[in-house]
mmCIF file of C-alpha atoms and ligand atoms in Angstrom:
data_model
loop_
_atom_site.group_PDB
_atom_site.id
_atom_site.type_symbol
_atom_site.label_atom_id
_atom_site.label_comp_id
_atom_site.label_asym_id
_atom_site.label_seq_id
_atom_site.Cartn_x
_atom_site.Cartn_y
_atom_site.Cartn_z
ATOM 1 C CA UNK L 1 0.000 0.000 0.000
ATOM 2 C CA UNK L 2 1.429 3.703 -0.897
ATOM 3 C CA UNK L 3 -0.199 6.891 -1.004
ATOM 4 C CA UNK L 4 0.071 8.443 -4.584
ATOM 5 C CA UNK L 5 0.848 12.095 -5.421
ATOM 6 C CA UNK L 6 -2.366 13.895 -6.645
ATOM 7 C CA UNK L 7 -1.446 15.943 -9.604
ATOM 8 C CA UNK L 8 -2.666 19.502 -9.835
ATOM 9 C CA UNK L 9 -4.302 22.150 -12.464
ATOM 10 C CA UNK L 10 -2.429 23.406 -14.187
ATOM 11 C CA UNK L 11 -0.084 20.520 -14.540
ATOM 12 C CA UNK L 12 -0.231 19.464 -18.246
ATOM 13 C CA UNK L 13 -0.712 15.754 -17.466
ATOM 14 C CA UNK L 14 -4.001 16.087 -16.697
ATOM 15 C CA UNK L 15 -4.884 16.911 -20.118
ATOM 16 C CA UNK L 16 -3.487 13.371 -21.507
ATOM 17 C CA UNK L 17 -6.055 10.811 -22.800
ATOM 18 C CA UNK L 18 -5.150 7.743 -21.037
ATOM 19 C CA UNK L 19 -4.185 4.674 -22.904
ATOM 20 C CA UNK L 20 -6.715 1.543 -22.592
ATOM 21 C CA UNK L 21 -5.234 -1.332 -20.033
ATOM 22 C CA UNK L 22 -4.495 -4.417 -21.918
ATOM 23 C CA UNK L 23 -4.122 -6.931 -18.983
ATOM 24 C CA UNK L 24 -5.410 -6.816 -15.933
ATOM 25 C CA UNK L 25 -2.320 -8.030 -13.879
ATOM 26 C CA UNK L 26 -1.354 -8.023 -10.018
ATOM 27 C CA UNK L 27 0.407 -4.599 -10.697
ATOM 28 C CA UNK L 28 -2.659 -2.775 -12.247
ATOM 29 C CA UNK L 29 -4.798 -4.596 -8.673
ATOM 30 C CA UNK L 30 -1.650 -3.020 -6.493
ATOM 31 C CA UNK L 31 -2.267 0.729 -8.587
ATOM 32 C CA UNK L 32 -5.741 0.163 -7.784
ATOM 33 C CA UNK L 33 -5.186 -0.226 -4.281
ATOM 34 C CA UNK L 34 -3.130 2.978 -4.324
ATOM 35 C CA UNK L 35 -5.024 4.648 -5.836
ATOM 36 C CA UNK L 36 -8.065 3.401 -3.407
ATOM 37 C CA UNK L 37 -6.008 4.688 -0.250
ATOM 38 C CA UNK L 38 -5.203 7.901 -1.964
ATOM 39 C CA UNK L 39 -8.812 8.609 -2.906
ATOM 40 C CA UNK L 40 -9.691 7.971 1.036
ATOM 41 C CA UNK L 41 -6.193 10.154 2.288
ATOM 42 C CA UNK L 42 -7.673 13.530 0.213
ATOM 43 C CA UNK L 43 -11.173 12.753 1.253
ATOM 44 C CA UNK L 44 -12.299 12.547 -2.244
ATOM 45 C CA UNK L 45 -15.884 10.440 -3.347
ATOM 46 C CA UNK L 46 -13.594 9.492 -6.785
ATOM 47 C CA UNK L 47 -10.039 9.095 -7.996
ATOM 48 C CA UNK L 48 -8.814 8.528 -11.521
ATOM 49 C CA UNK L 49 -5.203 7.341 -12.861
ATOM 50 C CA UNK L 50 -4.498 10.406 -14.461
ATOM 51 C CA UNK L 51 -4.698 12.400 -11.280
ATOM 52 C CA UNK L 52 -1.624 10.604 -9.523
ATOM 53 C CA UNK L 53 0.408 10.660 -13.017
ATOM 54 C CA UNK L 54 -0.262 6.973 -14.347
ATOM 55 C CA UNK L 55 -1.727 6.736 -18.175
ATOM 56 C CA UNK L 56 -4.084 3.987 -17.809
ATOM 57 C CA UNK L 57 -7.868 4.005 -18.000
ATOM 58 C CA UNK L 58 -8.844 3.011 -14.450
ATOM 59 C CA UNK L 59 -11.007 5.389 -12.202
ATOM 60 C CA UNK L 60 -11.651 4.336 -8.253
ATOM 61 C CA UNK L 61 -15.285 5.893 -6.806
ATOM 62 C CA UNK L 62 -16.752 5.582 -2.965
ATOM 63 C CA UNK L 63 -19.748 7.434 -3.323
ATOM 64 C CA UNK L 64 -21.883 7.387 -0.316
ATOM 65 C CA UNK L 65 -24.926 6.453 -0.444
ATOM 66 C CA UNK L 66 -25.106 5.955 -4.132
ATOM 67 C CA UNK L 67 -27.982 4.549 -6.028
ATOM 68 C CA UNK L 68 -27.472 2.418 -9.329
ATOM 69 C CA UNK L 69 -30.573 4.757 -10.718
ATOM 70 C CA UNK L 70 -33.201 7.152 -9.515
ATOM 71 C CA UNK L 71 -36.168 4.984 -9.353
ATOM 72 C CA UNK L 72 -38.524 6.684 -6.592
ATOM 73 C CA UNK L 73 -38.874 3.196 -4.337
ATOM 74 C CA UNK L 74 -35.025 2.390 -5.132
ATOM 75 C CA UNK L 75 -33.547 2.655 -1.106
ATOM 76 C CA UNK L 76 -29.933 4.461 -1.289
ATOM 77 C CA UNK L 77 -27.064 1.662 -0.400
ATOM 78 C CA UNK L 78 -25.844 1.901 3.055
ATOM 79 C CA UNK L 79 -21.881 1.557 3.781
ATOM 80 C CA UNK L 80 -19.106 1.903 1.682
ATOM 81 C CA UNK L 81 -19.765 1.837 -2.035
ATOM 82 C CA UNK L 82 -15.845 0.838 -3.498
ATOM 83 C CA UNK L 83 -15.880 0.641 -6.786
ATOM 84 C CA UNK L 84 -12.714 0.237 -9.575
ATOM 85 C CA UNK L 85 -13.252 0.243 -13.111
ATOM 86 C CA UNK L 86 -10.561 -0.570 -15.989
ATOM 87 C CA UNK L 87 -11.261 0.884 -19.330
ATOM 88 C CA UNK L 88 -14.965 2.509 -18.073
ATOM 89 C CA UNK L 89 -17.333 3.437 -21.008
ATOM 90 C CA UNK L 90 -20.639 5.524 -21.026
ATOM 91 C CA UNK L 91 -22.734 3.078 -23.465
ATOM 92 C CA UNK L 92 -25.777 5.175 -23.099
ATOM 93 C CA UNK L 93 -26.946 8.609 -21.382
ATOM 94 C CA UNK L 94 -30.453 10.124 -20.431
ATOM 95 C CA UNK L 95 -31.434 13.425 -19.208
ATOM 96 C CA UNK L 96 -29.436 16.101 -17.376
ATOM 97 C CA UNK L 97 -28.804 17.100 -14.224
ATOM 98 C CA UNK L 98 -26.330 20.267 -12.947
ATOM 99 C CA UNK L 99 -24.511 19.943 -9.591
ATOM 100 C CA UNK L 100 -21.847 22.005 -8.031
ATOM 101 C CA UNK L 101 -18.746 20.100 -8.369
ATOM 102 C CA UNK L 102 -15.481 20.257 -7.417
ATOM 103 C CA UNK L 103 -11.893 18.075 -8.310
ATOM 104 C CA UNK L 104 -9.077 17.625 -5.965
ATOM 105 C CA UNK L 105 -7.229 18.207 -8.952
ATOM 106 C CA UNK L 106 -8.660 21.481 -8.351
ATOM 107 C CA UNK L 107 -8.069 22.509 -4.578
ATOM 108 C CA UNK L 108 -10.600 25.214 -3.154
ATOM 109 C CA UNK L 109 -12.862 25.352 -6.044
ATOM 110 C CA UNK L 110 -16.127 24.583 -7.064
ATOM 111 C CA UNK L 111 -18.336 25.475 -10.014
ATOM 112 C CA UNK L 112 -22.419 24.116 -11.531
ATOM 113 C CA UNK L 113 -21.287 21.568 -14.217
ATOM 114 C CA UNK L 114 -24.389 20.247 -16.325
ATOM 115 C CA UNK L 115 -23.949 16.572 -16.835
ATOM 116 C CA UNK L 116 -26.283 13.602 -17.673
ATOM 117 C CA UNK L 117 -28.355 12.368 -15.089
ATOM 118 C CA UNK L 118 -28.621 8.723 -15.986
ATOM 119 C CA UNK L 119 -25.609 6.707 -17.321
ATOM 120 C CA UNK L 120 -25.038 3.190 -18.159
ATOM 121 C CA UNK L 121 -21.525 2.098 -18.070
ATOM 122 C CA UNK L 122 -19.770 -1.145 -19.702
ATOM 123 C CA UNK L 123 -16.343 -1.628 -17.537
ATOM 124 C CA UNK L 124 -13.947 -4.052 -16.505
ATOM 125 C CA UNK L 125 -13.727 -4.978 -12.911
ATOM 126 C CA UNK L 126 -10.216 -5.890 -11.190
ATOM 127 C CA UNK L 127 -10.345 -9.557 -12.166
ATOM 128 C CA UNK L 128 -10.446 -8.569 -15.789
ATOM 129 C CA UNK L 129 -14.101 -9.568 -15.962
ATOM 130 C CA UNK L 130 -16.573 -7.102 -18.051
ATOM 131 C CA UNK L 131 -19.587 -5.515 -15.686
ATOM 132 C CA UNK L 132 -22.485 -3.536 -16.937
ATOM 133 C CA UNK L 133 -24.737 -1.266 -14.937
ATOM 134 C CA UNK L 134 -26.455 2.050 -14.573
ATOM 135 C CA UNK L 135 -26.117 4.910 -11.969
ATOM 136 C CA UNK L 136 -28.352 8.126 -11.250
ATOM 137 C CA UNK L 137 -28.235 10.573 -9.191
ATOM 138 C CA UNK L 138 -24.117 11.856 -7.660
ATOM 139 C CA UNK L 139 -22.755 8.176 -8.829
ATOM 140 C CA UNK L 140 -23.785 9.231 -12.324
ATOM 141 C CA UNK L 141 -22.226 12.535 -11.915
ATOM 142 C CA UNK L 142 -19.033 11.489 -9.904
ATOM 143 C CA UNK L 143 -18.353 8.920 -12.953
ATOM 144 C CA UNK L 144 -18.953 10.910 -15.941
ATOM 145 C CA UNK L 145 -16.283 13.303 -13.909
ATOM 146 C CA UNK L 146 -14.015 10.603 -13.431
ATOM 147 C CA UNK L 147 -13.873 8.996 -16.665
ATOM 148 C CA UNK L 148 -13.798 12.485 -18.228
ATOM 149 C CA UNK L 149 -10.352 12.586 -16.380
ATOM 150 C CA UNK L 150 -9.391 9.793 -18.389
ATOM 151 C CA UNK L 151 -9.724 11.703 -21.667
ATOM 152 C CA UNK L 152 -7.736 14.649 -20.545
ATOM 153 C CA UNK L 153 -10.996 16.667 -19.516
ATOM 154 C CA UNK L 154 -11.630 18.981 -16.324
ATOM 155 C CA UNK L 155 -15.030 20.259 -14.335
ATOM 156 C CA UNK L 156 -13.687 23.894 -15.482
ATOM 157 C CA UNK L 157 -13.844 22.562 -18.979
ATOM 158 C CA UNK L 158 -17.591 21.851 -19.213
ATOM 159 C CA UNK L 159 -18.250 25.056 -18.235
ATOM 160 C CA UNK L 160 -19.376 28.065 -20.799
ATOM 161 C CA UNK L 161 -16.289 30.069 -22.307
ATOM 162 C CA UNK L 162 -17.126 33.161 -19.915
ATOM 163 C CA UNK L 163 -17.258 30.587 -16.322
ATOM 164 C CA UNK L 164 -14.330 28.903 -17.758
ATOM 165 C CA UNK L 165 -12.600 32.098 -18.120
ATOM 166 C CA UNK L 166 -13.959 33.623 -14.850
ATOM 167 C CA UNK L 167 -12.713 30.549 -12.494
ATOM 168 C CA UNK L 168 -9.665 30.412 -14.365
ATOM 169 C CA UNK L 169 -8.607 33.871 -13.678
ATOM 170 C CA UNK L 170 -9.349 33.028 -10.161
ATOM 171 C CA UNK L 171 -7.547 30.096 -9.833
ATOM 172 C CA UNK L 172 -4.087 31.885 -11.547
ATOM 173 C CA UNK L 173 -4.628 34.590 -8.949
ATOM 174 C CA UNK L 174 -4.614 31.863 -6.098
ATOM 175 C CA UNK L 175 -1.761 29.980 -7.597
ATOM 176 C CA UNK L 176 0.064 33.955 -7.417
ATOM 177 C CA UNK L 177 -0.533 34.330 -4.656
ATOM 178 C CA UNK L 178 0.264 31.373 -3.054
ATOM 179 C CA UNK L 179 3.552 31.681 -4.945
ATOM 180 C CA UNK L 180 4.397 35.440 -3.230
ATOM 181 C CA UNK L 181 3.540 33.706 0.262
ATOM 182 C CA UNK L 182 6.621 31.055 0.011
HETATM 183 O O1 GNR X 201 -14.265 14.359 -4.286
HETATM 184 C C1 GNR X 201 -14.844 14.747 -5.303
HETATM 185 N N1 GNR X 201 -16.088 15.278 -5.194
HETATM 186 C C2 GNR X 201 -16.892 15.563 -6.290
HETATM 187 C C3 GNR X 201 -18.016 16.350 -6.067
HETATM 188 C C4 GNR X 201 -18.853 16.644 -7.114
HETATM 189 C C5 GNR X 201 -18.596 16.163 -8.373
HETATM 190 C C6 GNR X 201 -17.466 15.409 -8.609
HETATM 191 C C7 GNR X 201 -16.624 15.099 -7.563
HETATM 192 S S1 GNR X 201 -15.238 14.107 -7.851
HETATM 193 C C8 GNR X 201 -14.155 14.699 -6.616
HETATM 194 C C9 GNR X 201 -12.886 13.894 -6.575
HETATM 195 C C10 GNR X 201 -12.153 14.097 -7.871
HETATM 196 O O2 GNR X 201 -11.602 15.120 -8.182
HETATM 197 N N2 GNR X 201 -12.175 13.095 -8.702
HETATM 198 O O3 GNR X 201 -11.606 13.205 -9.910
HETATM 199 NI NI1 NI X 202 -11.559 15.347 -10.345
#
């Protein structure tokens, strides 16, 4: 077990499209477990390999109380929710939904990102075998985030060109001045 680095905006990395994982080995299980103990060190509900620096498809997601959709007489899972996926797809999408999200990618920030609010996603699990399911609700929203990660993509960059700009401007201006402080 080792805690990974989390990589930071504006750090060019984590604009790289991740390459697809070809075999699920031991060492991709030990990156997962990493990654798992990172994602629960920064307090975060997700964690994808691009944010600690590895090029590889693979998210990790704990989010509490998640539902697998938004059926009215569903009841919301109790307990930890772990999940790891290896080469995640969204296979299909329905509605949309906006929720204030933020990225430990991006410390200190948060911002309304408009994202499908049903998702079914095709996957690998971390014996290599394929899994299928949906999610509503802030499972849906946590893994389009995550797997958005793995194509190089940011919260800021779903936003309209004037947000973008706006939080952008304010995140340079915290990066200053956390700069002049040192
Ligand atoms: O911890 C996280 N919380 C969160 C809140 C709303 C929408 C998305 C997220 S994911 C984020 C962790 C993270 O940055 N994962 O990439
Ligand atoms: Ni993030």
């Amino acid at each position: 077990m080792a805690l990974l680095t989390i990589i930071k905006y504006p750090d060019p990395f984590l604009k790289t499209k991740t390459a697809l994982v070809k075999n699920v080995d031991d060492s991709i299980r030990e990156l997962i477990s990493d990654m798992v103990e990172t994602m629960y060190y920064a307090k975060g509900i997700g964690l994808a390999a691009t944010q600690v620096g590895v090029d590889k498809r693979i998210v990790v997601l704990d989010v509490p109380n998640r539902r697998t959709d938004d059926e009215e007489d569903e009841k919301p899972v109790k307990g930890k929710n772990l999940i790891a996926l290896i080469n995640p797809e969204i296979i299909e999408a329905e509605g949309t939904t906006v929720y204030e999200e933020g990225c430990l990618s991006i410390p200190g920030f948060t911002a309304d990102v408009e994202r499908a609010a049903k998702v079914r996603i095709k996957a690998l699990n971390r014996n290599g075998e394929p899994i299928s399911f949906e999610a509503g609700g802030l499972f849906a929203i946590a893994l389009q985030h995550e797997i958005d990660h793995l194509d190089g993509i940011l919260f800021i960059d779903r936003l309209s060109r004037l947000k973008r700009e706006m939080i952008k401007r304010k995140i340079k201006k915290a990066l200053e001045s956390e700069e002049r402080a040192l």
